[in-house]
Coordinates of C-alpha atoms in Angstrom, one line a residue:
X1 CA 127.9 98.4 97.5
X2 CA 126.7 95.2 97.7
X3 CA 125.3 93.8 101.0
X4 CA 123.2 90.5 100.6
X5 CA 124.0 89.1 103.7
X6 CA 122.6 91.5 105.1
X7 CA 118.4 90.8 106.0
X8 CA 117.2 94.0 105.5
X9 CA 117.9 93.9 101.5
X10 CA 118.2 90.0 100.9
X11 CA 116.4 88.9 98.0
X12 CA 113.1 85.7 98.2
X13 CA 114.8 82.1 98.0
X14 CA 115.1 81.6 94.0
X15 CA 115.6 84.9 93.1
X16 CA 118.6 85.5 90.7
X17 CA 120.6 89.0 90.3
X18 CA 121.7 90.7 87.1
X19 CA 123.3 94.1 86.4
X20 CA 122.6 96.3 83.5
X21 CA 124.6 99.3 82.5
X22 CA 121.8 102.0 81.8
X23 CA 123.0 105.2 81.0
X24 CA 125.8 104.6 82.6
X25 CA 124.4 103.7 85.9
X26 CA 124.9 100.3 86.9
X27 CA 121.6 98.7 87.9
X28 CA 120.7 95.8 89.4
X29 CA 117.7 93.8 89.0
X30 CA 116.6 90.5 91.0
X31 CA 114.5 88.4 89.1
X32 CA 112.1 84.8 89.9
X33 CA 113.4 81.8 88.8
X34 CA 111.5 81.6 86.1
X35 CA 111.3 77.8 85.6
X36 CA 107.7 77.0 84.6
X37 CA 107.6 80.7 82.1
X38 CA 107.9 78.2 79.2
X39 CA 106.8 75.4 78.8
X40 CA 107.5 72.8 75.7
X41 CA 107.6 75.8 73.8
X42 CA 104.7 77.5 75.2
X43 CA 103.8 80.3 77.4
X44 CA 103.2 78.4 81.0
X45 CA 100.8 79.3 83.7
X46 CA 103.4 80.6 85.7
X47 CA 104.9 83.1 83.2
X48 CA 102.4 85.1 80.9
X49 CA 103.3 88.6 81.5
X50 CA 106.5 89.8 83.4
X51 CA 105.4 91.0 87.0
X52 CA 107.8 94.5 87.9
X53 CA 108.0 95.5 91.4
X54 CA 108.8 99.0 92.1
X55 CA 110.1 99.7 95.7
X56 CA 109.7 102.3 97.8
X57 CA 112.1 105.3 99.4
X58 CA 113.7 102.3 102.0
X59 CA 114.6 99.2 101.0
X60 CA 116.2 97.8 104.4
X61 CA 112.5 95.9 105.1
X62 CA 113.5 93.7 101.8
X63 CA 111.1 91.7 99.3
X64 CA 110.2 88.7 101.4
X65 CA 106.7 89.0 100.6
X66 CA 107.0 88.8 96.8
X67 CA 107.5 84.6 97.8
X68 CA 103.9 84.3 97.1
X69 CA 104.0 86.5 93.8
X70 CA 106.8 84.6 92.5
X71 CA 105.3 81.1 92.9
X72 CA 103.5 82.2 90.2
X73 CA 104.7 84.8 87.9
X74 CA 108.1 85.9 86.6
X75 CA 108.7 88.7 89.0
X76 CA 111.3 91.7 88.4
X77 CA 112.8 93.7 91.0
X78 CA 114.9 96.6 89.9
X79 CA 117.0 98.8 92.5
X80 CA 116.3 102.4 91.8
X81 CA 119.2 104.1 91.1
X82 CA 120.7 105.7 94.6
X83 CA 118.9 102.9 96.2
X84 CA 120.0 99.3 97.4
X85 CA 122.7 97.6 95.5
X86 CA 121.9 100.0 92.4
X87 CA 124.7 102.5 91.9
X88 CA 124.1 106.3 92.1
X89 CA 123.2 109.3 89.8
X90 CA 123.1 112.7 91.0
X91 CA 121.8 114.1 88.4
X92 CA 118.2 112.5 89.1
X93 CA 116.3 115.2 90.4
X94 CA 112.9 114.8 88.8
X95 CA 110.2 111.7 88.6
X96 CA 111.0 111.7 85.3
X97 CA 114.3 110.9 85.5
X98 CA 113.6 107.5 87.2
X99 CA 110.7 107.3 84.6
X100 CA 113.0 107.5 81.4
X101 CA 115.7 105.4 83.8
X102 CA 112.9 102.6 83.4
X103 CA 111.5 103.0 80.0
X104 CA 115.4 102.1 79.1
X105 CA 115.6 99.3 81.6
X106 CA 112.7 97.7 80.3
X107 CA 113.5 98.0 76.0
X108 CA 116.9 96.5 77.4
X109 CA 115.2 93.7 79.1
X110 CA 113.0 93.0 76.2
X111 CA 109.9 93.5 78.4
X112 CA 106.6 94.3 76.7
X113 CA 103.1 94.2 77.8
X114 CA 103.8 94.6 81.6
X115 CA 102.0 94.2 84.8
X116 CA 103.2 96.8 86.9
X117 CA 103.5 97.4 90.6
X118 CA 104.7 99.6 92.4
X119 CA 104.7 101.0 96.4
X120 CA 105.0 104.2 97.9
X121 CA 107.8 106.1 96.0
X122 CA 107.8 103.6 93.5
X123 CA 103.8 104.0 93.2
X124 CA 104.6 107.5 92.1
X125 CA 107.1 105.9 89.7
X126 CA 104.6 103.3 88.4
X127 CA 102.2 105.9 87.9
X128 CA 104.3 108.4 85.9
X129 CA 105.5 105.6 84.0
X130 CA 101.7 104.7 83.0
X131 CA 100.4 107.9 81.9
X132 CA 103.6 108.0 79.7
X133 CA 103.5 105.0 77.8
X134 CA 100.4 103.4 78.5
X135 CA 100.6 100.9 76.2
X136 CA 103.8 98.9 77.6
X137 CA 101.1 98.1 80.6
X138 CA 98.5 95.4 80.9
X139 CA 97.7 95.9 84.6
X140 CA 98.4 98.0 87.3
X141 CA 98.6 98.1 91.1
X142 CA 99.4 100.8 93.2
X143 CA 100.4 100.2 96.8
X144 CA 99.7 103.6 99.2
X145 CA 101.1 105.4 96.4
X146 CA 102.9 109.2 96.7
X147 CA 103.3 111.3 93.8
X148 CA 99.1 113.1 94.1
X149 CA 99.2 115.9 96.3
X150 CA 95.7 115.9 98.6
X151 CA 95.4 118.8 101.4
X152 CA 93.2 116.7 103.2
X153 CA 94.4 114.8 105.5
X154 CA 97.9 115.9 104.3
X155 CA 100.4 113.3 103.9
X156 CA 103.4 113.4 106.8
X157 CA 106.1 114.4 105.0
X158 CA 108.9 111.4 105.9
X159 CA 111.8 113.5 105.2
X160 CA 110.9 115.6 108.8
X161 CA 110.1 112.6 111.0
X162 CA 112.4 112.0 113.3
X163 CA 114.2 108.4 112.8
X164 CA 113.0 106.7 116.4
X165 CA 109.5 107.7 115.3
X166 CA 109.4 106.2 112.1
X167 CA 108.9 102.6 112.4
X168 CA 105.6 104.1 114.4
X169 CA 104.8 106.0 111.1
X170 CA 105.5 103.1 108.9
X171 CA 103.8 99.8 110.7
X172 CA 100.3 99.8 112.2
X173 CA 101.9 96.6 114.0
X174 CA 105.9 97.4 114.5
X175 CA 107.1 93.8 116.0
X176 CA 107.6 93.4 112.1
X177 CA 110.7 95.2 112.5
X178 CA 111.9 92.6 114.4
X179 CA 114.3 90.9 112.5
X180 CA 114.8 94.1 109.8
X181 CA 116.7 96.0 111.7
X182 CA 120.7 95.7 113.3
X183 CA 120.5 94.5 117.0
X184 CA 123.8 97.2 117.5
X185 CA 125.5 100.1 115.6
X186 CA 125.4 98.6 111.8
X187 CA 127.6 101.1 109.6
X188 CA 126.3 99.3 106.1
X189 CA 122.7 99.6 107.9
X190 CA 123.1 103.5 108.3
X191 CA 125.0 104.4 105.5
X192 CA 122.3 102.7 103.1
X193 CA 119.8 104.5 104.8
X194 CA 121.4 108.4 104.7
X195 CA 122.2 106.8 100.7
X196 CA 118.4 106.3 100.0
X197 CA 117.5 109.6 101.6
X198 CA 119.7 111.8 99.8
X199 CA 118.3 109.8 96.3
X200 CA 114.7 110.4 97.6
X201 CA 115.1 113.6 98.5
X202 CA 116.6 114.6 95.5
X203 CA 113.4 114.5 94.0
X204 CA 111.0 115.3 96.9
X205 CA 112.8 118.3 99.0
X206 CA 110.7 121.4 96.9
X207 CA 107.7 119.0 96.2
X208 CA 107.2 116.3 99.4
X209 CA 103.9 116.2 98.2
X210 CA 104.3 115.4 94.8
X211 CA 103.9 116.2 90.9
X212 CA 100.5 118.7 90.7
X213 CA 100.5 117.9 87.4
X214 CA 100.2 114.3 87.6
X215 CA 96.3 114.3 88.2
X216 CA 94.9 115.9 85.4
X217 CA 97.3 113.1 83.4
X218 CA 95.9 110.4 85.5
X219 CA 93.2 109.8 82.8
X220 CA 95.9 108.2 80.3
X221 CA 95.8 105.1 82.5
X222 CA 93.1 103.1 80.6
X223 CA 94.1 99.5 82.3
X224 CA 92.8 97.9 85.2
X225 CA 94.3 99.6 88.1
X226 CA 94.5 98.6 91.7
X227 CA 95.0 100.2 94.7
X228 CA 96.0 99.0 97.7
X229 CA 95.8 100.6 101.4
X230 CA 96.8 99.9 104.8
X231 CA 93.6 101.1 107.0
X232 CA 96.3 102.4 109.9
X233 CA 98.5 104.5 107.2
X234 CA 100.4 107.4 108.9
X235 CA 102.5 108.6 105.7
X236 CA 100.0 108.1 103.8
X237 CA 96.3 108.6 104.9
X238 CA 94.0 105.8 103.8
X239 CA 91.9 109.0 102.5
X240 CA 94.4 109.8 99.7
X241 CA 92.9 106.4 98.1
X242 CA 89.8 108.4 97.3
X243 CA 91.5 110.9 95.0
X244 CA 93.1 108.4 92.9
X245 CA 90.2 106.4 92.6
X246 CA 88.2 110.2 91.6
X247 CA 90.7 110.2 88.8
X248 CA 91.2 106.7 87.4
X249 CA 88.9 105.3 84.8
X250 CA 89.0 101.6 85.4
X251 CA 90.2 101.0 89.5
X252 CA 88.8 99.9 93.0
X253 CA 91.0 100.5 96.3
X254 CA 91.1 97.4 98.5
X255 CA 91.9 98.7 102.0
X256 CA 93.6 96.4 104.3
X257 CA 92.6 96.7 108.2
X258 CA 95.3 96.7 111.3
X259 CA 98.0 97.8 108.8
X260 CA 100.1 100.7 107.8
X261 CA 102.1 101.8 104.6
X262 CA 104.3 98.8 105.0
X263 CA 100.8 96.8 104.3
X264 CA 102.7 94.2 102.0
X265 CA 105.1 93.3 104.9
X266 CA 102.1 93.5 107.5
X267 CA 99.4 91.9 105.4
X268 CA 100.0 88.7 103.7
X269 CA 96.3 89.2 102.4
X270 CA 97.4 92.1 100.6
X271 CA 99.6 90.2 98.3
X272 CA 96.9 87.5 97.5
X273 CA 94.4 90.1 96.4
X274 CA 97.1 91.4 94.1
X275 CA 98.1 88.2 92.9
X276 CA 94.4 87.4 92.2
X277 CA 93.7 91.1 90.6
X278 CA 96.3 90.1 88.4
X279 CA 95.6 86.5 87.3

């Protein structure tokens, strides 16, 4: 399903689409130009390490804001399978799943020594994926991340909210929706959607919480981690930022005022501290 003109999934001005057939699901990765990685030979300032973006459970807001990321870096943005233009797998029921999915992705690519980021679902992703192989990482951000269950405040669990009360649950600041969402009916819009779902909640249904195990493995992520928090965060409680901080050895939590969990899309800020966190 592909659906590029579409502006809810469009990829940044100069970003180029491949496919890769990985275990046997077709996935699709958008990647930076990529002009200035080398340069006579030589690494360039813009490429160093390659920069992977991990999305969330939604991908209809798009990647606009990884412009600012990509003027600088080789930046990678792989559909997880079930989502966006990536084809499905029903048999991924488990955080692992996605985290093997990945660990194969990236051998194919050729990608080693990694600065990772990854929001909301995919936060849970980048996280799984560091305490299992470590060493592929340099750095590490983490964007309102899921995937560490805290009681308090609990997290809303997205899979119950009702769908005219979500962009209130998303945004601290919701005119950003603006021009992300169909001005009528939109069957590609609602059908990607229910798609996503079903993928997320593949994994989430028994757990909406997340993976209980995943704190006492925190410890495994030796890198410089950073994590990254809308003040205004409904899913997510700006709280949560505390425990993973409790359990990280090397991280600090940047919290963003007067935005939500969509803080990259709300915050251009947000992406200049990362960009600067990972310089």
């Amino acid at each position: 399903m592909t659906m590029l003109n579409k502006p809810y999934v469009a990829a940044p001005d100069g970003f180029r689409r491949s496919e890769y057939e990985i275990s046997g699901v077709r996935t699709v990765v958008y990647e930076s130009g990529g002009s200035a990685v080398r340069e006579g030979g030589q690494e360039g300032a813009q490429g160093g390490r390659p920069l992977v973006f991990l999305h969330g459970a939604g991908t209809f807001t798009g990647f606009d804001f990884l412009a600012g990321l990509a003027a600088e870096r080789r930046v990678i943005v792989p559909y997880h399978p079930g989502f966006g233009e990536s084809g499905d797998d029903p048999d991924i029921d488990d955080i692992n799943d996605y985290v093997l999915h990945y660990l194969e992705l990236f051998d194919t690519m050729g990608l080693a020594d990694i600065d990772l980021v990854g929001f909301s679902f995919g936060g849970w992703i980048a996280a799984e994926l560091g305490v299992s192989r470590p060493s592929l990482f340099s750095r590490v951000v983490l964007v309102a991340p899921s995937g560490l269950p805290v009681d308090e405040p609990p997290a809303a669990d997205v899979m119950t909210i009702p769908a005219t009360d979500l962009p209130g649950y998303l945004a601290h600041d919701t005119s950003i929706f603006e021009n992300k969402l169909p001005k009528a009916h939109d069957v590609d819009f609602l059908t990607l959607g229910y798609r996503e779902r079903v993928a997320a909640a593949r994994v989430v249904w028994d757990r909406p919480m997340g993976n209980r195990k995943l704190g006492r493995r925190l410890g495994r992520l030796s890198q410089p981690v950073l994590l990254v928090w809308g003040k205004e965060d409904r899913i997510r409680p700006v709280e949560h930022g505390d425990a993973w901080l409790d359990r990280l050895s090397d991280a600090r939590l940047e919290v963003v005022p007067n935005a939500g969990h969509l803080v990259l899309d709300e915050a251009p800020g947000a992406i200049r501290s990362i960009a600067a966190f990972l310089r």
